[in-house]
Amino acid sequence: MHPQEDVTNPDRPSTVYEAIGGEPTFTKLVDAFYAGVAADPVLRAVYPEDDLGPAAERLRLFLIQYWGGPTTYSDTRGHPRLRMRHAPFVVNVATRDAWLRHMRAALDTLDLPSEYDATMWQYFTRAADSMRNTPG
Ligand code: HEM
């Protein structure tokens, strides 16, 4: 038996990644999120590249890794160091709130069981706030 298996119920998913449906769920979340970013002039101005596709893929791979899925993000990009990676971009209250608004709408499209929704939302709100690097 695999040592990390839950002996009381070996079929019970052991990561959020598995519990919410694995890769397709994260693809759906990030697609919905970036559709919102693309349509938001305030946020669109913060993202440096015309093509949001590569940025979407980096976020998708990061979230998959963070929630217990494959570690492709760090295998290809190294340690996340997210605060450092956001330093070139204006993250203030307005862009943080816009970012979170689109992530809230994207999470809503998943219709997750409430405990998973709450766990992920708490992470997003805290992490987005920790990325602030510009007053106002
Ligand atoms: C939960 C909070 C957040 C997470 C987990 C997150 C995650 C990420 C990741 C993984 C990347 C790519 C890093 C890399 O490998 O280079 C990235 C890039 C970026 N993020 Fe965030 N981010 C968050 C909050 C924000 C906020 C609040 C803003 C505000 C506008 C923002 C704006 C950007 C921009 C402009 C980029 C560059 C796009 C690109 O990758 O080319 N992020 N973010």
Tab-separated table of C-alpha atoms and ligand atoms in Angstrom:
chain	number	residue	atom	x	y	z
A	1	MET	CA	0.000	0.000	0.000
A	2	HIS	CA	1.197	3.481	-0.777
A	3	PRO	CA	2.253	5.165	2.484
A	4	GLN	CA	0.267	8.331	1.791
A	5	GLU	CA	-2.960	6.471	1.169
A	6	ASP	CA	-5.799	7.105	3.594
A	7	VAL	CA	-6.322	3.637	5.099
A	8	THR	CA	-9.877	4.384	6.174
A	9	ASN	CA	-10.838	5.143	2.589
A	10	PRO	CA	-8.221	4.533	-0.058
A	11	ASP	CA	-10.373	6.178	-2.738
A	12	ARG	CA	-10.558	9.501	-0.957
A	13	PRO	CA	-8.633	12.189	-2.853
A	14	SER	CA	-5.639	13.385	-0.846
A	15	THR	CA	-5.089	16.730	-2.548
A	16	VAL	CA	-7.330	19.653	-3.418
A	17	TYR	CA	-6.063	19.180	-6.973
A	18	GLU	CA	-7.544	15.678	-7.173
A	19	ALA	CA	-10.631	16.468	-5.119
A	20	ILE	CA	-11.829	19.211	-7.447
A	21	GLY	CA	-11.245	17.287	-10.665
A	22	GLY	CA	-7.582	17.681	-11.566
A	23	GLU	CA	-6.177	19.429	-14.615
A	24	PRO	CA	-9.452	20.159	-16.504
A	25	THR	CA	-10.778	22.092	-13.506
A	26	PHE	CA	-7.686	24.315	-13.381
A	27	THR	CA	-7.797	24.848	-17.133
A	28	LYS	CA	-11.411	25.971	-16.849
A	29	LEU	CA	-10.645	28.278	-13.919
A	30	VAL	CA	-7.723	29.974	-15.654
A	31	ASP	CA	-9.530	30.261	-19.002
A	32	ALA	CA	-12.453	31.991	-17.295
A	33	PHE	CA	-10.099	34.229	-15.310
A	34	TYR	CA	-8.107	35.372	-18.350
A	35	ALA	CA	-11.273	35.978	-20.367
A	36	GLY	CA	-12.118	38.477	-17.625
A	37	VAL	CA	-8.631	40.018	-17.656
A	38	ALA	CA	-8.717	40.400	-21.454
A	39	ALA	CA	-11.978	42.338	-21.231
A	40	ASP	CA	-10.863	44.611	-18.374
A	41	PRO	CA	-9.010	47.770	-19.509
A	42	VAL	CA	-7.596	48.509	-16.026
A	43	LEU	CA	-6.072	45.066	-15.660
A	44	ARG	CA	-5.163	44.640	-19.304
A	45	ALA	CA	-2.898	47.686	-18.996
A	46	VAL	CA	-0.899	45.937	-16.244
A	47	TYR	CA	-0.130	42.820	-18.291
A	48	PRO	CA	2.872	43.543	-20.504
A	49	GLU	CA	2.318	41.101	-23.365
A	50	ASP	CA	-0.255	41.429	-26.139
A	51	ASP	CA	-0.765	37.680	-26.083
A	52	LEU	CA	-2.180	36.612	-22.698
A	53	GLY	CA	-1.785	32.918	-23.583
A	54	PRO	CA	1.681	32.424	-22.050
A	55	ALA	CA	0.662	34.288	-18.867
A	56	ALA	CA	-2.421	32.084	-18.594
A	57	GLU	CA	-0.317	28.948	-18.952
A	58	ARG	CA	2.089	30.106	-16.196
A	59	LEU	CA	-0.802	30.750	-13.802
A	60	ARG	CA	-2.431	27.418	-14.706
A	61	LEU	CA	0.757	25.436	-14.041
A	62	PHE	CA	1.450	27.350	-10.822
A	63	LEU	CA	-2.034	26.695	-9.411
A	64	ILE	CA	-1.900	23.019	-10.396
A	65	GLN	CA	1.377	22.709	-8.488
A	66	TYR	CA	0.230	24.780	-5.503
A	67	TRP	CA	-2.857	22.629	-4.953
A	68	GLY	CA	-0.983	19.334	-5.115
A	69	GLY	CA	-0.817	18.397	-8.790
A	70	PRO	CA	2.225	17.900	-11.033
A	71	THR	CA	5.204	20.208	-10.441
A	72	THR	CA	5.619	21.273	-14.063
A	73	TYR	CA	5.631	24.933	-12.990
A	74	SER	CA	8.802	24.664	-10.907
A	75	ASP	CA	10.339	22.102	-13.251
A	76	THR	CA	10.230	24.711	-16.005
A	77	ARG	CA	10.318	28.083	-14.151
A	78	GLY	CA	12.090	27.333	-10.889
A	79	HIS	CA	11.011	28.491	-7.430
A	80	PRO	CA	7.788	30.515	-7.721
A	81	ARG	CA	9.031	33.634	-5.787
A	82	LEU	CA	5.731	35.229	-6.686
A	83	ARG	CA	6.267	38.512	-4.859
A	84	MET	CA	9.526	39.026	-6.709
A	85	ARG	CA	8.002	38.066	-10.056
A	86	HIS	CA	5.237	40.630	-9.544
A	87	ALA	CA	7.617	43.470	-8.678
A	88	PRO	CA	7.651	44.830	-12.274
A	89	PHE	CA	3.840	45.140	-12.356
A	90	VAL	CA	1.636	47.670	-10.588
A	91	VAL	CA	-0.215	45.773	-7.890
A	92	ASN	CA	-2.152	48.310	-5.837
A	93	VAL	CA	-5.588	48.154	-4.223
A	94	ALA	CA	-7.335	48.811	-7.544
A	95	THR	CA	-5.488	46.169	-9.575
A	96	ARG	CA	-5.621	43.685	-6.676
A	97	ASP	CA	-9.364	44.137	-6.440
A	98	ALA	CA	-9.827	43.826	-10.206
A	99	TRP	CA	-7.706	40.649	-10.196
A	100	LEU	CA	-9.770	39.210	-7.336
A	101	ARG	CA	-13.070	40.167	-8.970
A	102	HIS	CA	-12.170	38.136	-12.060
A	103	MET	CA	-10.914	35.238	-9.970
A	104	ARG	CA	-14.158	35.250	-7.947
A	105	ALA	CA	-16.183	35.097	-11.177
A	106	ALA	CA	-13.912	32.329	-12.504
A	107	LEU	CA	-14.292	30.290	-9.293
A	108	ASP	CA	-18.063	30.674	-9.570
A	109	THR	CA	-17.980	28.913	-12.965
A	110	LEU	CA	-16.572	25.797	-11.225
A	111	ASP	CA	-19.473	25.497	-8.782
A	112	LEU	CA	-17.254	23.700	-6.259
A	113	PRO	CA	-18.425	22.159	-2.975
A	114	SER	CA	-18.469	25.045	-0.513
A	115	GLU	CA	-15.486	23.887	1.568
A	116	TYR	CA	-13.210	23.791	-1.488
A	117	ASP	CA	-14.550	27.085	-2.758
A	118	ALA	CA	-13.861	28.676	0.638
A	119	THR	CA	-10.360	27.178	0.886
A	120	MET	CA	-9.353	28.444	-2.530
A	121	TRP	CA	-10.967	31.844	-2.094
A	122	GLN	CA	-9.188	32.392	1.195
A	123	TYR	CA	-5.887	31.573	-0.480
A	124	PHE	CA	-6.568	33.911	-3.412
A	125	THR	CA	-7.578	36.847	-1.248
A	126	ARG	CA	-4.538	36.503	1.027
A	127	ALA	CA	-2.057	35.843	-1.780
A	128	ALA	CA	-3.359	38.688	-3.955
A	129	ASP	CA	-3.049	41.087	-1.028
A	130	SER	CA	0.513	39.908	-0.343
A	131	MET	CA	1.434	40.792	-3.937
A	132	ARG	CA	0.729	44.515	-3.384
A	133	ASN	CA	3.838	46.526	-4.211
A	134	THR	CA	2.494	50.035	-5.003
A	135	PRO	CA	0.612	52.428	-2.704
A	136	GLY	CA	-2.933	53.474	-3.515
B	1	HEM	C1	-3.392	34.922	-5.680
B	1	HEM	C2	-2.700	35.875	-6.222
B	1	HEM	C3	-1.804	35.691	-7.437
B	1	HEM	C4	-1.195	34.575	-7.926
B	1	HEM	C5	-1.236	33.159	-7.380
B	1	HEM	C6	-0.484	34.978	-9.130
B	1	HEM	C7	0.259	34.140	-9.919
B	1	HEM	C8	1.025	34.521	-10.985
B	1	HEM	C9	1.955	33.689	-11.690
B	1	HEM	C10	2.222	32.228	-11.374
B	1	HEM	C11	2.529	34.425	-12.653
B	1	HEM	C12	3.615	33.972	-13.636
B	1	HEM	C13	4.966	34.055	-12.916
B	1	HEM	C14	6.084	33.515	-13.765
B	1	HEM	O1	6.302	32.294	-13.785
B	1	HEM	O2	6.746	34.331	-14.415
B	1	HEM	C15	1.952	35.755	-12.574
B	1	HEM	C16	2.231	36.785	-13.429
B	1	HEM	C17	1.600	37.997	-13.384
B	1	HEM	N1	0.689	38.433	-12.457
B	1	HEM	FE1	0.026	37.396	-10.916
B	1	HEM	N2	-0.684	36.311	-9.332
B	1	HEM	C18	-1.482	36.780	-8.319
B	1	HEM	C19	-1.909	38.067	-8.153
B	1	HEM	C20	-1.766	39.061	-9.065
B	1	HEM	C21	-2.349	40.373	-8.944
B	1	HEM	C22	-3.214	40.840	-7.765
B	1	HEM	C23	-2.000	41.063	-10.045
B	1	HEM	C24	-2.433	42.467	-10.296
B	1	HEM	C25	-2.626	42.968	-11.453
B	1	HEM	C26	-1.161	40.190	-10.879
B	1	HEM	C27	-0.580	40.497	-12.083
B	1	HEM	C28	0.301	39.706	-12.779
B	1	HEM	C29	0.997	40.117	-13.990
B	1	HEM	C30	0.854	41.432	-14.695
B	1	HEM	C31	1.790	39.038	-14.380
B	1	HEM	C32	2.699	38.952	-15.605
B	1	HEM	C33	2.020	38.098	-16.628
B	1	HEM	C34	2.924	37.045	-17.163
B	1	HEM	O3	3.115	35.997	-16.513
B	1	HEM	O4	3.448	37.265	-18.252
B	1	HEM	N3	-1.069	38.967	-10.247
B	1	HEM	N4	1.038	35.785	-11.545
